[in-house]
Short mmCIF file of C-alpha atoms and ligand atoms in Angstrom, two decimals:
data_model
loop_
_atom_site.label_atom_id
_atom_site.label_comp_id
_atom_site.label_asym_id
_atom_site.label_seq_id
_atom_site.Cartn_x
_atom_site.Cartn_y
_atom_site.Cartn_z
CA MET A 1 135.95 145.18 106.39
CA ALA A 2 138.48 145.20 103.40
CA LYS A 3 141.06 147.47 102.64
CA ILE A 4 140.33 149.59 99.76
CA ILE A 5 143.15 149.25 96.94
CA ASP A 6 143.13 152.79 95.72
CA GLY A 7 144.27 152.82 91.98
CA LYS A 8 143.76 156.51 91.58
CA LYS A 9 146.61 157.26 94.23
CA ILE A 10 148.77 154.43 93.16
CA SER A 11 148.72 155.64 89.36
CA GLN A 12 149.45 159.00 90.49
CA GLN A 13 152.59 157.90 92.30
CA ILE A 14 153.63 155.99 89.15
CA LYS A 15 152.82 158.89 86.98
CA ASP A 16 154.96 161.35 89.17
CA GLU A 17 157.67 158.80 89.11
CA LEU A 18 157.70 158.79 85.33
CA LYS A 19 157.19 162.50 85.04
CA GLU A 20 160.67 163.02 86.85
CA LYS A 21 162.16 160.06 84.57
CA ALA A 22 160.84 161.69 81.51
CA ALA A 23 162.33 165.00 82.60
CA LYS A 24 165.79 163.29 83.23
CA LEU A 25 165.72 161.57 79.58
CA LYS A 26 164.91 165.04 78.48
CA GLU A 27 168.24 166.48 79.85
CA GLN A 28 169.99 163.57 78.16
CA GLY A 29 168.35 164.62 74.83
CA LYS A 30 166.27 161.60 74.84
CA THR A 31 162.46 162.57 73.81
CA GLY A 32 159.69 161.10 71.75
CA ALA A 33 156.29 161.13 70.90
CA LEU A 34 153.24 158.70 71.33
CA ALA A 35 151.05 158.34 68.33
CA VAL A 36 147.41 157.75 69.19
CA ILE A 37 145.16 156.59 66.49
CA GLN A 38 141.39 156.44 66.64
CA VAL A 39 139.18 155.25 63.87
CA GLY A 40 135.58 156.29 64.23
CA GLN A 41 133.74 158.25 67.15
CA ASP A 42 133.00 155.56 69.60
CA PRO A 43 132.25 157.82 72.84
CA ALA A 44 133.82 155.40 75.25
CA SER A 45 136.88 155.20 72.98
CA SER A 46 136.97 159.09 72.63
CA VAL A 47 137.23 159.44 76.55
CA TYR A 48 140.09 156.69 76.68
CA VAL A 49 142.01 158.68 73.72
CA ARG A 50 141.61 161.88 75.71
CA ASN A 51 142.76 160.48 78.81
CA LYS A 52 145.92 159.07 77.17
CA LYS A 53 146.44 162.44 75.74
CA ASN A 54 146.10 164.31 79.07
CA ALA A 55 148.48 161.67 80.56
CA CYS A 56 151.16 162.34 78.02
CA ALA A 57 150.89 165.93 78.75
CA TYR A 58 151.14 165.36 82.45
CA ILE A 59 154.21 163.24 82.21
CA GLY A 60 155.91 165.70 79.49
CA ILE A 61 155.63 163.43 76.59
CA GLU A 62 154.30 164.73 73.14
CA SER A 63 151.23 163.11 71.94
CA LEU A 64 150.35 163.16 68.26
CA ALA A 65 146.68 162.42 67.67
CA TYR A 66 145.29 160.81 64.73
CA GLU A 67 141.45 160.97 64.47
CA LEU A 68 140.48 159.08 61.50
CA PRO A 69 136.84 158.69 59.86
CA GLU A 70 135.00 155.62 60.39
CA GLU A 71 135.03 154.82 56.61
CA THR A 72 138.79 154.84 56.65
CA THR A 73 139.93 151.53 54.80
CA GLU A 74 142.16 149.00 56.52
CA GLU A 75 144.82 149.73 53.50
CA GLU A 76 144.86 153.39 54.64
CA LEU A 77 145.43 152.61 58.38
CA LEU A 78 148.12 150.16 57.61
CA LYS A 79 149.71 152.84 55.39
CA LEU A 80 149.56 155.31 58.25
CA ILE A 81 150.98 152.95 60.72
CA ALA A 82 153.82 152.05 58.18
CA GLU A 83 154.70 155.88 58.13
CA LEU A 84 154.57 155.94 61.71
CA ASN A 85 157.13 152.98 62.20
CA GLU A 86 159.59 154.91 60.06
CA LYS A 87 159.29 158.13 62.22
CA GLU A 88 162.16 158.50 64.46
CA GLN A 89 160.30 160.84 66.92
CA VAL A 90 157.38 158.34 67.22
CA LYS A 91 158.65 156.14 70.15
CA GLY A 92 154.92 154.72 70.73
CA ILE A 93 151.91 153.82 68.51
CA LEU A 94 148.66 153.32 69.99
CA VAL A 95 145.57 152.20 67.69
CA GLN A 96 142.50 152.34 70.04
CA LEU A 97 140.28 149.23 70.01
CA PRO A 98 137.78 148.21 69.03
CA LEU A 99 138.18 149.13 65.25
CA PRO A 100 135.23 149.39 62.85
CA GLY A 101 134.07 145.99 61.59
CA HIS A 102 135.69 146.23 58.02
CA ILE A 103 139.14 146.51 59.59
CA CYS A 104 141.05 143.36 61.02
CA GLU A 105 142.37 144.04 64.47
CA ASP A 106 144.88 141.29 64.23
CA LYS A 107 146.41 142.53 60.98
CA VAL A 108 146.55 146.11 62.43
CA ILE A 109 148.38 144.99 65.71
CA GLN A 110 150.71 143.04 63.76
CA ALA A 111 151.74 146.06 61.33
CA ILE A 112 153.06 148.07 64.47
CA SER A 113 156.57 147.64 65.04
CA PRO A 114 157.56 145.64 68.17
CA CYS A 115 159.63 148.12 69.23
CA LYS A 116 156.78 150.99 69.32
CA ASP A 117 154.04 148.61 70.57
CA VAL A 118 153.41 150.17 73.84
CA ASP A 119 150.17 148.64 74.36
CA GLY A 120 151.91 145.18 74.30
CA PHE A 121 149.54 143.47 71.98
CA HIS A 122 151.88 142.50 69.12
CA PRO A 123 152.67 138.70 69.01
CA GLN A 124 156.15 139.34 69.46
CA SER A 125 155.58 141.43 72.63
CA VAL A 126 153.14 138.75 73.88
CA GLY A 127 155.67 135.72 73.21
CA ALA A 128 158.55 137.78 74.84
CA MET A 129 156.41 138.07 78.14
CA THR A 130 155.58 134.28 77.92
CA ILE A 131 159.29 133.50 78.02
CA GLY A 132 160.36 136.43 80.26
CA GLU A 133 162.10 138.37 77.75
CA PRO A 134 162.19 141.89 77.62
CA GLY A 135 159.57 143.76 75.71
CA PHE A 136 156.35 145.88 76.32
CA LEU A 137 153.98 144.28 78.92
CA SER A 138 150.29 144.41 78.24
CA CYS A 139 149.09 147.49 80.28
CA THR A 140 145.92 146.60 82.32
CA PRO A 141 147.60 143.27 83.60
CA ALA A 142 150.98 145.10 84.38
CA GLY A 143 148.92 147.75 86.20
CA ILE A 144 147.33 145.13 88.30
CA ILE A 145 150.70 143.68 89.35
CA GLN A 146 151.65 147.02 90.64
CA LEU A 147 148.33 147.37 92.54
CA LEU A 148 149.22 144.40 94.39
CA LYS A 149 152.84 144.92 94.87
CA ARG A 150 152.30 148.64 95.96
CA SER A 151 149.46 147.72 98.25
CA GLY A 152 151.80 145.01 100.02
CA VAL A 153 149.83 141.87 98.68
CA GLU A 154 152.29 139.11 98.59
CA ILE A 155 151.70 136.91 95.24
CA ALA A 156 154.38 134.10 95.21
CA GLY A 157 152.68 130.89 96.37
CA LYS A 158 149.03 132.27 96.26
CA HIS A 159 146.29 130.54 94.27
CA CYS A 160 145.04 133.32 91.78
CA VAL A 161 141.86 132.51 90.09
CA ILE A 162 141.35 134.59 87.05
CA ILE A 163 137.81 134.99 85.43
CA GLY A 164 138.16 135.92 81.70
CA ARG A 165 140.67 134.52 79.03
CA SER A 166 140.82 137.53 76.48
CA ASN A 167 143.83 138.49 74.90
CA ILE A 168 144.13 141.78 76.64
CA VAL A 169 143.45 140.78 79.94
CA GLY A 170 143.02 137.05 81.15
CA LYS A 171 145.53 135.54 79.33
CA PRO A 172 148.50 138.07 79.78
CA MET A 173 147.37 138.27 83.44
CA ALA A 174 147.72 134.70 84.01
CA LEU A 175 151.26 134.83 82.59
CA LEU A 176 152.34 137.78 84.79
CA MET A 177 150.76 136.12 87.88
CA LEU A 178 152.71 132.90 86.91
CA ARG A 179 155.87 135.02 86.41
CA GLU A 180 155.41 136.29 90.09
CA ASN A 181 155.26 132.68 91.10
CA ALA A 182 151.41 132.27 91.90
CA THR A 183 149.47 129.36 91.28
CA VAL A 184 147.26 130.31 88.39
CA THR A 185 143.72 128.98 87.50
CA ILE A 186 142.08 130.65 84.39
CA THR A 187 138.31 130.34 84.13
CA HIS A 188 135.87 131.24 81.51
CA SER A 189 132.37 131.26 80.44
CA ARG A 190 132.52 127.30 79.76
CA THR A 191 133.96 126.66 83.20
CA ARG A 192 132.24 124.14 85.20
CA ASN A 193 131.61 125.00 88.97
CA LEU A 194 132.85 128.51 88.72
CA LYS A 195 131.77 129.47 92.32
CA GLU A 196 133.65 126.53 93.68
CA VAL A 197 136.88 127.51 91.75
CA CYS A 198 136.62 131.07 92.82
CA GLN A 199 135.97 130.08 96.49
CA GLN A 200 139.47 128.38 96.48
CA ALA A 201 141.20 131.93 95.22
CA ASP A 202 143.48 133.81 97.62
CA ILE A 203 143.59 136.46 94.94
CA LEU A 204 140.63 136.61 92.44
CA ILE A 205 140.74 138.72 89.49
CA VAL A 206 137.51 139.35 87.66
CA ALA A 207 137.62 140.35 84.09
CA MET A 208 134.45 138.60 82.79
CA GLY A 209 132.46 141.82 81.44
CA LYS A 210 129.27 141.19 83.36
CA PRO A 211 127.94 144.06 85.44
CA GLN A 212 127.83 143.25 89.33
CA PHE A 213 128.05 139.27 88.67
CA ILE A 214 130.16 138.31 91.38
CA GLY A 215 128.88 138.21 95.00
CA ALA A 216 129.81 136.94 98.13
CA GLU A 217 129.26 133.38 97.52
CA TYR A 218 132.19 133.44 94.97
CA VAL A 219 134.62 134.80 97.43
CA LYS A 220 136.82 133.25 100.11
CA GLU A 221 137.21 135.26 103.59
CA GLY A 222 140.22 137.30 103.39
CA ALA A 223 140.71 136.89 99.66
CA VAL A 224 142.18 139.88 97.61
CA VAL A 225 139.67 140.78 95.04
CA ILE A 226 140.69 142.73 91.73
CA ASP A 227 137.73 144.15 89.60
CA VAL A 228 138.28 144.84 86.06
CA GLY A 229 135.02 145.29 84.84
CA ILE A 230 133.76 148.94 83.94
CA HIS A 231 129.83 149.31 83.37
CA ARG A 232 126.99 151.64 83.69
CA ASP A 233 124.22 150.39 86.01
CA GLU A 234 120.56 151.30 85.80
CA ASN A 235 121.03 154.64 87.44
CA ASN A 236 123.98 155.48 84.77
CA LYS A 237 126.38 155.15 87.79
CA LEU A 238 129.83 153.33 87.09
CA CYS A 239 130.33 149.61 88.25
CA GLY A 240 132.46 146.61 87.94
CA ASP A 241 131.74 142.97 87.75
CA VAL A 242 131.90 142.45 91.29
CA LYS A 243 128.96 143.33 93.68
CA PHE A 244 131.31 145.80 95.71
CA ALA A 245 129.30 146.45 98.72
CA GLU A 246 128.77 142.38 99.83
CA VAL A 247 132.31 141.23 98.79
CA GLU A 248 133.82 144.27 100.51
CA SER A 249 132.65 142.70 103.76
CA LEU A 250 134.82 139.72 103.48
CA ALA A 251 137.57 140.08 101.22
CA SER A 252 140.90 141.42 102.88
CA ALA A 253 141.43 143.83 100.10
CA ILE A 254 139.37 145.01 97.14
CA THR A 255 139.67 147.48 94.24
CA PRO A 256 136.68 150.05 93.75
CA VAL A 257 135.11 150.92 90.39
CA PRO A 258 135.78 153.66 89.44
CA GLY A 259 139.28 154.19 90.76
CA GLY A 260 140.99 150.81 90.90
CA VAL A 261 142.13 148.97 87.91
CA GLY A 262 141.00 151.78 85.09
CA PRO A 263 143.81 154.53 86.21
CA MET A 264 146.58 152.06 86.27
CA THR A 265 146.04 150.91 82.61
CA ILE A 266 147.06 154.43 81.45
CA ALA A 267 149.80 154.75 84.19
CA MET A 268 151.31 151.67 82.48
CA LEU A 269 151.04 152.69 79.13
CA MET A 270 152.83 156.05 80.16
CA ASN A 271 155.45 153.68 81.83
CA ASN A 272 155.73 151.66 78.28
CA CYS A 273 156.44 155.20 76.54
CA VAL A 274 158.99 156.18 78.94
CA GLN A 275 160.62 152.76 78.44
CA SER A 276 160.69 153.22 74.77
CA ILE A 277 162.04 156.62 74.92
CA GLU A 278 164.94 155.29 77.19
CA GLU A 279 165.63 152.42 75.12
CA GLU A 280 165.61 154.53 71.72
N1 GUN B 1 140.60 149.17 74.20
C1 GUN B 1 140.16 148.91 75.29
N2 GUN B 1 141.32 148.74 76.01
C2 GUN B 1 142.44 149.09 75.22
C3 GUN B 1 143.65 149.24 75.50
O1 GUN B 1 144.29 148.86 76.55
N3 GUN B 1 144.51 149.65 74.54
C4 GUN B 1 143.85 149.87 73.26
N4 GUN B 1 144.73 150.43 72.04
N5 GUN B 1 142.48 149.76 72.89
C5 GUN B 1 141.87 149.32 73.91
#
């Protein structure tokens, strides 16, 4: 039976460390706010935004909420970002994705000042991560690195197979695992022999966005399996991209859904906010 990698517990440890750090920075007169922008009322986004505001309150960082109507124009959003870029007290700017179809996400991401880009999505942040320069790391991949390290999983020299090549998970995940000296394979919807490639993984990171797709036949005995997916099954219960029950019986360690990767994303966002306050 696999060890369960407890993202809830590890994220709580990280948030407690950050709370302490934020309090120390406050004593030195270093404070700051995270601006959280939501356009429209996508229910999933509303949950994420609320969780981010709650995390700020827990750590002791101010959060400024901008809840904009669905009809907000790209120009209006870019204007708000430009104002927030100039505000000294604002140390982080987060625009919740996805945005309504009439707004270009790339344009919005690029409008955020890289020194306030706590999501780590700006091309400058991505470039810095690629060559190992300082900058904000993309939260979900950085959270997965923390999950592995704090669970005692050695990364160096291991074969890590990633399923998914998105800009917010797959690609930055590959770069961070490479930085930790793993041998990395990225697979995607056009990969041939996906099963055979996955069977070679010592660490399998699944971010394909297909509910309960990855079963035991994709997993080598003793592999570490990280499930980034989050979906609702036919009974409205949360589930991941991995068939947890059958993979658990042959993996050496596995993340559950919920309570695995999810809470780590917010913990790492808070880490980026505290880093931004520290570097002011
Ligand atoms: N939508 C889904 N995940 C994320 C995230 O990490 N950051 C933002 N801004 N939007 C998201």
